[in-house]
PDB file of C-alpha atoms in Angstrom:
ATOM      1  CA  MET L   6      10.290  30.853 -15.178  1.00 31.00           C
ATOM      2  CA  GLU L   7      11.950  27.303 -14.577  1.00 27.00           C
ATOM      3  CA  ARG L   8      13.859  25.565 -11.915  1.00 29.00           C
ATOM      4  CA  ARG L   9      15.625  21.948 -13.021  1.00 30.00           C
ATOM      5  CA  PHE L  10      16.459  19.282 -10.069  1.00 28.00           C
ATOM      6  CA  SER L  11      19.008  16.956 -10.322  1.00 30.00           C
ATOM      7  CA  SER L  12      18.008  14.881  -7.590  1.00 32.00           C
ATOM      8  CA  VAL L  13      15.801  11.636  -7.903  1.00 35.00           C
ATOM      9  CA  CYS L  14      12.913  11.246  -6.051  1.00 41.00           C
ATOM     10  CA  LEU L  15      12.870   9.873  -2.846  1.00 40.00           C
ATOM     11  CA  LEU L  16       9.548   7.371  -3.820  1.00 40.00           C
ATOM     12  CA  CYS L  17       9.189   7.126  -7.217  1.00 43.00           C
ATOM     13  CA  SER L  18      12.734   7.086  -8.407  1.00 39.00           C
ATOM     14  CA  TYR L  19      11.889   9.660 -11.149  1.00 35.00           C
ATOM     15  CA  SER L  20      15.302  11.910 -12.421  1.00 36.00           C
ATOM     16  CA  GLN L  21      14.298  15.337 -11.849  1.00 37.00           C
ATOM     17  CA  GLY L  22      17.023  16.451 -14.170  1.00 36.00           C
ATOM     18  CA  GLN L  23      14.124  17.282 -16.609  1.00 35.00           C
ATOM     19  CA  VAL L  24      13.166  20.821 -16.615  1.00 29.00           C
ATOM     20  CA  VAL L  25      10.146  21.491 -13.800  1.00 32.00           C
ATOM     21  CA  SER L  26       8.443  24.971 -13.863  1.00 30.00           C
ATOM     22  CA  ALA L  27       8.857  26.989 -10.382  1.00 30.00           C
ATOM     23  CA  LEU L  28       5.335  27.794 -10.699  1.00 28.00           C
ATOM     24  CA  THR L  29       4.619  24.180  -9.241  1.00 32.00           C
ATOM     25  CA  GLN L  30       5.897  24.502  -6.066  1.00 33.00           C
ATOM     26  CA  HIS L  31       8.583  21.910  -4.844  1.00 33.00           C
ATOM     27  CA  LEU L  32       6.686  21.075  -1.496  1.00 35.00           C
ATOM     28  CA  SER L  33       7.419  17.341  -0.773  1.00 37.00           C
ATOM     29  CA  PRO L  34       9.856  14.673  -0.580  1.00 39.00           C
ATOM     30  CA  CYS L  35       8.301  13.472  -4.440  1.00 43.00           C
ATOM     31  CA  CYS L  36       8.795  14.658  -7.325  1.00 41.00           C
ATOM     32  CA  SER L  37       6.089  16.596  -9.486  1.00 38.00           C
ATOM     33  CA  LEU L  38       6.286  14.359 -12.356  1.00 41.00           C
ATOM     34  CA  CYS L  39       5.501  11.258 -10.085  1.00 47.00           C
ATOM     35  CA  PRO L  40       1.578  10.143  -9.157  1.00 46.00           C
ATOM     36  CA  ALA L  41       2.558  10.766  -5.396  1.00 43.00           C
ATOM     37  CA  GLY L  42       4.028  14.673  -6.020  1.00 45.00           C
ATOM     38  CA  ARG L  43       0.946  15.252  -8.073  1.00 46.00           C
ATOM     39  CA  MET L  44      -1.900  14.166  -5.669  1.00 56.00           C
ATOM     40  CA  GLY L  45      -1.226  15.337  -1.939  1.00 83.00           C
ATOM     41  CA  ILE L  46      -1.957  13.459   1.029  1.00 96.00           C
ATOM     42  CA  GLU L  47      -5.019  14.290   2.480  1.00 97.00           C
ATOM     43  CA  LEU L  48      -5.176  13.957   6.687  1.00 98.00           C
ATOM     44  CA  TYR L  49      -9.098  13.893   8.531  1.00 98.00           C
ATOM     45  CA  LEU L  50      -8.067  14.845  11.562  1.00 98.00           C
ATOM     46  CA  ASP L  51      -9.649  15.844  15.020  1.00 97.00           C
ATOM     47  CA  LEU L  52      -6.586  16.701  17.552  1.00 98.00           C
ATOM     48  CA  LEU L  53      -8.565  16.417  20.542  1.00 97.00           C
ATOM     49  CA  SER L  54      -7.963  12.481  19.589  1.00 97.00           C
ATOM     50  CA  PRO L  55      -5.337  10.779  20.640  1.00 98.00           C
ATOM     51  CA  PRO L  56      -4.238   8.828  17.022  1.00 98.00           C
ATOM     52  CA  CYS L  57      -4.653  11.956  15.429  1.00 98.00           C
ATOM     53  CA  ARG L  58      -2.166  13.517  17.034  1.00 98.00           C
ATOM     54  CA  SER L  59      -0.187  10.969  16.641  1.00 98.00           C
ATOM     55  CA  VAL L  60      -0.294  10.586  13.218  1.00 98.00           C
ATOM     56  CA  TYR L  61      -0.171  15.160  12.882  1.00 98.00           C
ATOM     57  CA  ILE L  62       3.388  15.039  14.863  1.00 98.00           C
ATOM     58  CA  PHE L  63       4.587  12.018  12.986  1.00 98.00           C
ATOM     59  CA  ALA L  64       3.520  14.215   9.635  1.00 98.00           C
ATOM     60  CA  LYS L  65       5.043  17.639  10.913  1.00 98.00           C
ATOM     61  CA  LYS L  66       8.181  16.309  12.162  1.00 98.00           C
ATOM     62  CA  ASN L  67       8.917  14.306   9.244  1.00 98.00           C
ATOM     63  CA  ASN L  68       8.536  17.463   7.180  1.00 97.00           C
ATOM     64  CA  ILE L  69       5.927  14.773   5.051  1.00 97.00           C
ATOM     65  CA  PRO L  70       3.319  17.218   3.080  1.00 96.00           C
ATOM     66  CA  PHE L  71      -0.398  17.127   3.513  1.00 97.00           C
ATOM     67  CA  THR L  72      -3.433  18.794   3.882  1.00 97.00           C
ATOM     68  CA  PHE L  73      -4.777  18.837   7.159  1.00 97.00           C
ATOM     69  CA  LYS L  74      -9.020  17.983   6.602  1.00 96.00           C
ATOM     70  CA  GLN L  75      -9.873  19.190  10.571  1.00 95.00           C
ATOM     71  CA  MET L  76     -12.875  17.494  11.886  1.00 96.00           C
ATOM     72  CA  GLU L  77     -14.624  17.904  15.159  1.00 93.00           C
ATOM     73  CA  VAL L  78     -15.698  14.449  16.033  1.00 93.00           C
ATOM     74  CA  LEU L  79     -17.861  15.760  18.941  1.00 93.00           C
ATOM     75  CA  LYS L  80     -20.348  17.872  17.076  1.00 91.00           C
ATOM     76  CA  GLY L  81     -20.920  14.648  14.896  1.00 91.00           C
ATOM     77  CA  GLN L  82     -18.669  15.697  11.220  1.00 91.00           C
ATOM     78  CA  GLN L  83     -17.867  12.065  10.744  1.00 93.00           C
ATOM     79  CA  HIS L  84     -20.941  11.213  10.099  1.00 89.00           C
ATOM     80  CA  SER L  85     -21.163  13.633   7.159  1.00 93.00           C
ATOM     81  CA  VAL L  86     -21.918  11.950   3.617  1.00 93.00           C
ATOM     82  CA  GLY L  87     -18.436  13.794   2.375  1.00 92.00           C
ATOM     83  CA  PHE L  88     -16.316  11.969   5.056  1.00 93.00           C
ATOM     84  CA  GLY L  89     -18.087   8.607   4.558  1.00 93.00           C
ATOM     85  CA  LYS L  90     -16.394   8.550   1.330  1.00 93.00           C
ATOM     86  CA  VAL L  91     -13.123   8.795   2.810  1.00 95.00           C
ATOM     87  CA  ASN L  92     -13.474   6.197   5.564  1.00 94.00           C
ATOM     88  CA  ILE L  93     -17.402   4.242   6.050  1.00 94.00           C
ATOM     89  CA  LEU L  94     -16.151   3.557   9.460  1.00 94.00           C
ATOM     90  CA  ARG L  95     -16.962   7.005  10.403  1.00 94.00           C
ATOM     91  CA  LYS L  96     -13.696   7.601  12.402  1.00 95.00           C
ATOM     92  CA  VAL L  97     -10.582   9.551  12.471  1.00 97.00           C
ATOM     93  CA  PRO L  98      -7.452   9.779  11.943  1.00 98.00           C
ATOM     94  CA  ALA L  99      -8.218   8.649   7.984  1.00 97.00           C
ATOM     95  CA  LEU L 100      -5.829   8.985   4.599  1.00 98.00           C
ATOM     96  CA  LYS L 101      -6.621   9.576   1.115  1.00 97.00           C
ATOM     97  CA  ASP L 102      -3.908   9.831  -1.223  1.00 97.00           C
ATOM     98  CA  GLY L 103      -5.280  10.091  -4.620  1.00 94.00           C
ATOM     99  CA  GLY L 104      -8.331   7.522  -4.674  1.00 94.00           C
ATOM    100  CA  PHE L 105      -6.438   5.611  -1.752  1.00 96.00           C
ATOM    101  CA  THR L 106      -7.674   6.114   1.345  1.00 96.00           C
ATOM    102  CA  LEU L 107      -6.869   4.171   4.759  1.00 97.00           C
ATOM    103  CA  ALA L 108      -8.196   4.231   8.166  1.00 97.00           C
ATOM    104  CA  GLU L 109      -6.797   3.034  11.923  1.00 96.00           C
ATOM    105  CA  SER L 110      -3.692   5.352  13.209  1.00 97.00           C
ATOM    106  CA  PRO L 111      -1.455   2.323  13.414  1.00 97.00           C
ATOM    107  CA  ALA L 112      -1.640   1.438   9.539  1.00 97.00           C
ATOM    108  CA  ILE L 113      -1.498   5.426   8.587  1.00 98.00           C
ATOM    109  CA  LEU L 114       1.687   5.655  10.412  1.00 98.00           C
ATOM    110  CA  ALA L 115       3.397   2.632   8.659  1.00 98.00           C
ATOM    111  CA  TYR L 116       1.738   3.815   5.080  1.00 98.00           C
ATOM    112  CA  LEU L 117       3.279   6.858   5.566  1.00 98.00           C
ATOM    113  CA  SER L 118       6.799   5.978   7.263  1.00 98.00           C
ATOM    114  CA  GLN L 119       7.332   3.963   4.574  1.00 97.00           C
ATOM    115  CA  LYS L 120       6.151   6.045   1.444  1.00 97.00           C
ATOM    116  CA  TYR L 121       8.288   8.753   2.631  1.00 97.00           C
ATOM    117  CA  LYS L 122      11.201   6.664   3.995  1.00 97.00           C
ATOM    118  CA  THR L 123      11.648   8.126   7.098  1.00 98.00           C
ATOM    119  CA  PRO L 124      14.222   7.788   9.174  1.00 98.00           C
ATOM    120  CA  ASP L 125      14.364   3.742  10.581  1.00 98.00           C
ATOM    121  CA  HIS L 126      14.155   4.328  13.684  1.00 98.00           C
ATOM    122  CA  TRP L 127      10.441   5.222  13.693  1.00 98.00           C
ATOM    123  CA  TYR L 128       9.015   2.254  12.506  1.00 98.00           C
ATOM    124  CA  PRO L 129      13.225  -0.162  11.741  1.00 98.00           C
ATOM    125  CA  LEU L 130      13.837  -2.063   9.010  1.00 96.00           C
ATOM    126  CA  ASP L 131      15.001  -4.387  11.615  1.00 97.00           C
ATOM    127  CA  MET L 132      12.540  -7.656  11.714  1.00 97.00           C
ATOM    128  CA  LYS L 133      13.191  -7.389  14.746  1.00 97.00           C
ATOM    129  CA  LYS L 134      12.945  -4.491  16.098  1.00 97.00           C
ATOM    130  CA  ARG L 135      10.082  -3.394  13.996  1.00 98.00           C
ATOM    131  CA  ALA L 136       7.641  -6.348  15.693  1.00 98.00           C
ATOM    132  CA  ARG L 137       8.817  -4.678  18.783  1.00 98.00           C
ATOM    133  CA  VAL L 138       6.970  -1.534  16.723  1.00 98.00           C
ATOM    134  CA  ASP L 139       3.577  -3.566  16.137  1.00 98.00           C
ATOM    135  CA  GLU L 140       3.714  -5.438  19.276  1.00 98.00           C
ATOM    136  CA  TYR L 141       3.224  -2.026  21.299  1.00 98.00           C
ATOM    137  CA  LEU L 142       0.292  -0.788  18.811  1.00 97.00           C
ATOM    138  CA  SER L 143      -1.010  -4.572  19.104  1.00 97.00           C
ATOM    139  CA  TRP L 144      -1.459  -4.019  22.240  1.00 98.00           C
ATOM    140  CA  GLN L 145      -2.050  -0.659  23.185  1.00 96.00           C
ATOM    141  CA  HIS L 146      -5.611  -0.329  21.184  1.00 93.00           C
ATOM    142  CA  SER L 147      -6.450  -4.022  24.013  1.00 94.00           C
ATOM    143  CA  ALA L 148      -5.137  -2.201  26.943  1.00 96.00           C
ATOM    144  CA  ILE L 149      -4.435   1.242  27.214  1.00 97.00           C
ATOM    145  CA  ARG L 150      -6.748   3.145  24.479  1.00 96.00           C
ATOM    146  CA  PRO L 151      -9.956   1.224  26.245  1.00 95.00           C
ATOM    147  CA  SER L 152      -9.348   3.006  30.248  1.00 95.00           C
ATOM    148  CA  VAL L 153      -8.070   6.217  28.452  1.00 97.00           C
ATOM    149  CA  LEU L 154     -11.187   6.309  26.461  1.00 96.00           C
ATOM    150  CA  LYS L 155     -13.691   5.690  29.063  1.00 96.00           C
ATOM    151  CA  ILE L 156     -12.109   8.276  31.532  1.00 97.00           C
ATOM    152  CA  PHE L 157     -12.054  11.142  29.239  1.00 96.00           C
ATOM    153  CA  TRP L 158     -15.516  10.961  27.930  1.00 95.00           C
ATOM    154  CA  LEU L 159     -17.105  10.303  31.582  1.00 96.00           C
ATOM    155  CA  LYS L 160     -14.868  13.535  32.649  1.00 95.00           C
ATOM    156  CA  VAL L 161     -15.346  15.569  29.359  1.00 94.00           C
ATOM    157  CA  VAL L 162     -17.722  14.611  27.179  1.00 94.00           C
ATOM    158  CA  PHE L 163     -20.651  12.926  29.387  1.00 95.00           C
ATOM    159  CA  PRO L 164     -21.095  16.627  31.062  1.00 94.00           C
ATOM    160  CA  LEU L 165     -21.286  17.803  27.633  1.00 93.00           C
ATOM    161  CA  TYR L 166     -23.847  15.784  26.180  1.00 93.00           C
ATOM    162  CA  MET L 167     -25.985  15.014  29.326  1.00 94.00           C
ATOM    163  CA  ASP L 168     -25.537  18.686  30.770  1.00 92.00           C
ATOM    164  CA  GLN L 169     -24.331  16.506  34.250  1.00 94.00           C
ATOM    165  CA  THR L 170     -21.497  15.160  35.700  1.00 95.00           C
ATOM    166  CA  ALA L 171     -20.595  11.338  35.609  1.00 96.00           C
ATOM    167  CA  PRO L 172     -21.021   9.213  38.952  1.00 96.00           C
ATOM    168  CA  GLU L 173     -17.037  10.121  40.750  1.00 95.00           C
ATOM    169  CA  GLU L 174     -17.066   6.114  41.466  1.00 96.00           C
ATOM    170  CA  LYS L 175     -17.242   5.047  37.691  1.00 96.00           C
ATOM    171  CA  LEU L 176     -14.448   7.295  36.528  1.00 95.00           C
ATOM    172  CA  GLN L 177     -12.621   5.617  40.288  1.00 95.00           C
ATOM    173  CA  GLU L 178     -13.060   2.725  38.499  1.00 95.00           C
ATOM    174  CA  ALA L 179     -11.844   3.780  34.968  1.00 95.00           C
ATOM    175  CA  LEU L 180      -8.702   5.112  36.991  1.00 95.00           C
ATOM    176  CA  GLU L 181      -8.132   1.625  38.512  1.00 95.00           C
ATOM    177  CA  ASP L 182      -8.634  -0.472  35.661  1.00 95.00           C
ATOM    178  CA  LEU L 183      -5.921   1.644  33.984  1.00 96.00           C
ATOM    179  CA  ALA L 184      -3.290   1.308  37.315  1.00 95.00           C
ATOM    180  CA  ILE L 185      -2.704  -2.523  35.592  1.00 96.00           C
ATOM    181  CA  PRO L 186      -1.626  -1.477  32.215  1.00 97.00           C
ATOM    182  CA  LEU L 187       0.585   2.044  33.274  1.00 97.00           C
ATOM    183  CA  LYS L 188       2.918  -0.772  35.452  1.00 97.00           C
ATOM    184  CA  GLN L 189       3.118  -3.022  32.459  1.00 98.00           C
ATOM    185  CA  LEU L 190       4.264   0.066  29.817  1.00 98.00           C
ATOM    186  CA  GLU L 191       6.871   0.225  32.574  1.00 97.00           C
ATOM    187  CA  GLU L 192       7.979  -3.115  32.855  1.00 97.00           C
ATOM    188  CA  LYS L 193       6.850  -5.296  29.807  1.00 97.00           C
ATOM    189  CA  PHE L 194       7.771  -2.389  27.128  1.00 98.00           C
ATOM    190  CA  LEU L 195      10.175   0.586  28.558  1.00 98.00           C
ATOM    191  CA  GLN L 196      11.907  -1.579  31.374  1.00 97.00           C
ATOM    192  CA  ASP L 197      15.559   0.119  31.674  1.00 96.00           C
ATOM    193  CA  LYS L 198      15.706   1.956  28.452  1.00 97.00           C
ATOM    194  CA  PRO L 199      15.607   5.119  26.986  1.00 98.00           C
ATOM    195  CA  PHE L 200      12.296   4.428  24.487  1.00 98.00           C
ATOM    196  CA  LEU L 201      10.133   1.595  24.283  1.00 98.00           C
ATOM    197  CA  VAL L 202      12.029  -0.288  21.221  1.00 97.00           C
ATOM    198  CA  GLY L 203      15.536   1.240  22.499  1.00 95.00           C
ATOM    199  CA  ASN L 204      17.645   3.835  22.123  1.00 97.00           C
ATOM    200  CA  MET L 205      15.793   6.156  19.857  1.00 98.00           C
ATOM    201  CA  ILE L 206      11.914   7.195  19.601  1.00 98.00           C
ATOM    202  CA  SER L 207       9.643   4.966  17.549  1.00 98.00           C
ATOM    203  CA  LEU L 208       6.007   5.150  16.132  1.00 98.00           C
ATOM    204  CA  ALA L 209       5.570   3.198  19.754  1.00 98.00           C
ATOM    205  CA  ASP L 210       6.528   5.936  21.765  1.00 98.00           C
ATOM    206  CA  LEU L 211       4.919   8.545  19.442  1.00 98.00           C
ATOM    207  CA  VAL L 212       1.532   6.838  20.198  1.00 98.00           C
ATOM    208  CA  ALA L 213       1.904   5.800  23.297  1.00 98.00           C
ATOM    209  CA  VAL L 214       2.661   9.020  24.547  1.00 98.00           C
ATOM    210  CA  THR L 215      -0.320  11.045  22.794  1.00 98.00           C
ATOM    211  CA  GLU L 216      -2.546   8.725  24.632  1.00 98.00           C
ATOM    212  CA  LEU L 217      -1.260   9.640  27.498  1.00 98.00           C
ATOM    213  CA  MET L 218      -1.412  12.813  27.708  1.00 97.00           C
ATOM    214  CA  GLN L 219      -5.252  12.490  27.130  1.00 97.00           C
ATOM    215  CA  LEU L 220      -5.771  11.879  31.156  1.00 96.00           C
ATOM    216  CA  ILE L 221      -2.691  14.071  31.708  1.00 95.00           C
ATOM    217  CA  ALA L 222      -3.958  17.257  29.839  1.00 95.00           C
ATOM    218  CA  ILE L 223      -7.596  16.937  31.971  1.00 94.00           C
ATOM    219  CA  GLY L 224      -5.741  16.790  35.372  1.00 93.00           C
ATOM    220  CA  TYR L 225      -5.007  13.091  36.360  1.00 95.00           C
ATOM    221  CA  ASN L 226      -1.653  12.812  37.758  1.00 93.00           C
ATOM    222  CA  ILE L 227      -1.125   9.080  36.135  1.00 94.00           C
ATOM    223  CA  PHE L 228       2.292   9.366  36.195  1.00 94.00           C
ATOM    224  CA  GLU L 229       2.518   9.473  40.669  1.00 91.00           C
ATOM    225  CA  ASP L 230       5.177   7.531  41.750  1.00 91.00           C
ATOM    226  CA  MET L 231       6.276   6.259  38.145  1.00 96.00           C
ATOM    227  CA  PRO L 232       9.515   7.906  38.042  1.00 96.00           C
ATOM    228  CA  LYS L 233      10.620   6.229  34.640  1.00 97.00           C
ATOM    229  CA  LEU L 234       7.461   6.710  33.193  1.00 97.00           C
ATOM    230  CA  VAL L 235       7.987  10.975  33.945  1.00 97.00           C
ATOM    231  CA  GLU L 236      11.526  10.910  32.080  1.00 98.00           C
ATOM    232  CA  TRP L 237      10.468   9.060  29.518  1.00 98.00           C
ATOM    233  CA  ARG L 238       7.927  11.240  28.635  1.00 97.00           C
ATOM    234  CA  ASN L 239      10.361  14.095  28.372  1.00 97.00           C
ATOM    235  CA  ARG L 240      12.852  12.397  26.743  1.00 98.00           C
ATOM    236  CA  VAL L 241       9.644  11.545  24.006  1.00 98.00           C
ATOM    237  CA  GLU L 242       8.830  15.420  24.473  1.00 98.00           C
ATOM    238  CA  LYS L 243      12.682  15.887  23.772  1.00 98.00           C
ATOM    239  CA  ALA L 244      12.741  14.008  20.515  1.00 98.00           C
ATOM    240  CA  VAL L 245       9.293  15.291  19.087  1.00 98.00           C
ATOM    241  CA  GLY L 246      10.323  18.714  20.107  1.00 98.00           C
ATOM    242  CA  LYS L 247       9.098  21.262  22.643  1.00 97.00           C
ATOM    243  CA  GLU L 248       6.676  23.174  20.261  1.00 98.00           C
ATOM    244  CA  LEU L 249       5.506  20.657  18.017  1.00 98.00           C
ATOM    245  CA  PHE L 250       4.102  18.838  21.186  1.00 98.00           C
ATOM    246  CA  GLN L 251       2.632  21.594  22.799  1.00 97.00           C
ATOM    247  CA  GLU L 252       1.189  22.498  19.040  1.00 97.00           C
ATOM    248  CA  ALA L 253      -0.481  19.043  18.513  1.00 98.00           C
ATOM    249  CA  HIS L 254      -2.325  18.992  22.221  1.00 97.00           C
ATOM    250  CA  LYS L 255      -2.883  22.416  22.339  1.00 96.00           C
ATOM    251  CA  VAL L 256      -6.907  21.592  21.425  1.00 95.00           C
ATOM    252  CA  ILE L 257      -7.114  19.251  25.203  1.00 96.00           C
ATOM    253  CA  LEU L 258      -4.966  21.157  27.308  1.00 95.00           C
ATOM    254  CA  ASN L 259      -7.494  23.465  26.819  1.00 94.00           C
ATOM    255  CA  PHE L 260      -9.999  20.977  27.026  1.00 91.00           C
ATOM    256  CA  GLN L 261     -12.636  23.654  29.043  1.00 89.00           C
ATOM    257  CA  ASP L 262     -13.547  25.792  25.608  1.00 91.00           C
ATOM    258  CA  LEU L 263     -15.092  22.458  25.121  1.00 88.00           C
ATOM    259  CA  ASN L 264     -17.992  23.905  27.534  1.00 82.00           C
ATOM    260  CA  SER L 265     -18.569  26.210  25.188  1.00 83.00           C
ATOM    261  CA  MET L 266     -19.072  24.066  22.521  1.00 86.00           C
ATOM    262  CA  LEU L 267     -22.974  23.661  20.397  1.00 84.00           C
ATOM    263  CA  ILE L 268     -24.270  20.244  20.292  1.00 88.00           C
ATOM    264  CA  GLU L 269     -27.232  19.851  18.223  1.00 90.00           C
ATOM    265  CA  PRO L 270     -30.030  18.513  20.024  1.00 91.00           C
ATOM    266  CA  GLN L 271     -30.571  15.719  17.538  1.00 91.00           C
ATOM    267  CA  LEU L 272     -26.772  14.203  17.925  1.00 91.00           C
ATOM    268  CA  LYS L 273     -27.499  14.443  22.061  1.00 92.00           C
ATOM    269  CA  GLU L 274     -30.332  12.091  21.982  1.00 93.00           C
ATOM    270  CA  GLN L 275     -28.443   9.783  19.728  1.00 91.00           C
ATOM    271  CA  MET L 276     -25.468  10.008  22.102  1.00 92.00           C
ATOM    272  CA  LYS L 277     -27.661   9.111  25.536  1.00 93.00           C
ATOM    273  CA  PRO L 278     -27.703   5.628  25.312  1.00 94.00           C
ATOM    274  CA  ARG L 279     -23.947   4.871  25.261  1.00 92.00           C
ATOM    275  CA  LEU L 280     -23.330   7.475  27.788  1.00 93.00           C
ATOM    276  CA  LEU L 281     -25.811   6.096  29.966  1.00 94.00           C
ATOM    277  CA  LYS L 282     -24.424   2.673  29.360  1.00 93.00           C
ATOM    278  CA  MET L 283     -20.609   4.114  30.345  1.00 92.00           C
ATOM    279  CA  VAL L 284     -22.553   4.357  34.216  1.00 93.00           C
ATOM    280  CA  ALA L 285     -25.047   1.735  34.429  1.00 89.00           C
TER     281      ALA L 285
END
């Protein structure tokens, strides 16, 4: 059985008027005759991680075909020999596209956007609009992410590895540190716009909301007295689609299930110095 495609491959511009076997599922926006069509993308993700959720949502929302390589960072799977060949940095998310590998979520998101020619609002071709997206992505990693990561580790990871809760004053300090970048998010980036870069959702919104959901999901009302950010978050969820948004955040929304996770004693010992340093 054979099927004929009269479209043109979005990635390689290879005419698909040629006969293509129906035995090969035509699942991607790329033809099965070009290298991109033959070698599917692999995404190494742990949906407990905000950067991983942003990549997952973006790929699913834009119907990008990929193989989901599930990782469990809290169990130390990033230290396996196999994953080291994909990302020597031992971090997720990671992308493997044939012989090409890529680390860091902003780079992965930009790569997927450009390779699969996703709608322009995600990562605009307009130089100034794209610069605004890049500006936010660069700022977040040194402003919002460190505080969110510290709060999550103190609240969730510390008890898991140390068999005791972290000092409450350390959690409060981290929450206070987050207050300034949250205000900057509202006043500098959102202002009076529907989304961070304009009237439509962009990679900046996706990265921002998945990061902040990390704390909302574990019970912190970080948007208290910030109605603009509450409305923005709701618009982002609507733009993504409620079902996909909830699917991506299912693991973190059920973070209590982590209490039953079995951590190897050796891994606990390895992590102990880092965790103690956080509360010193």
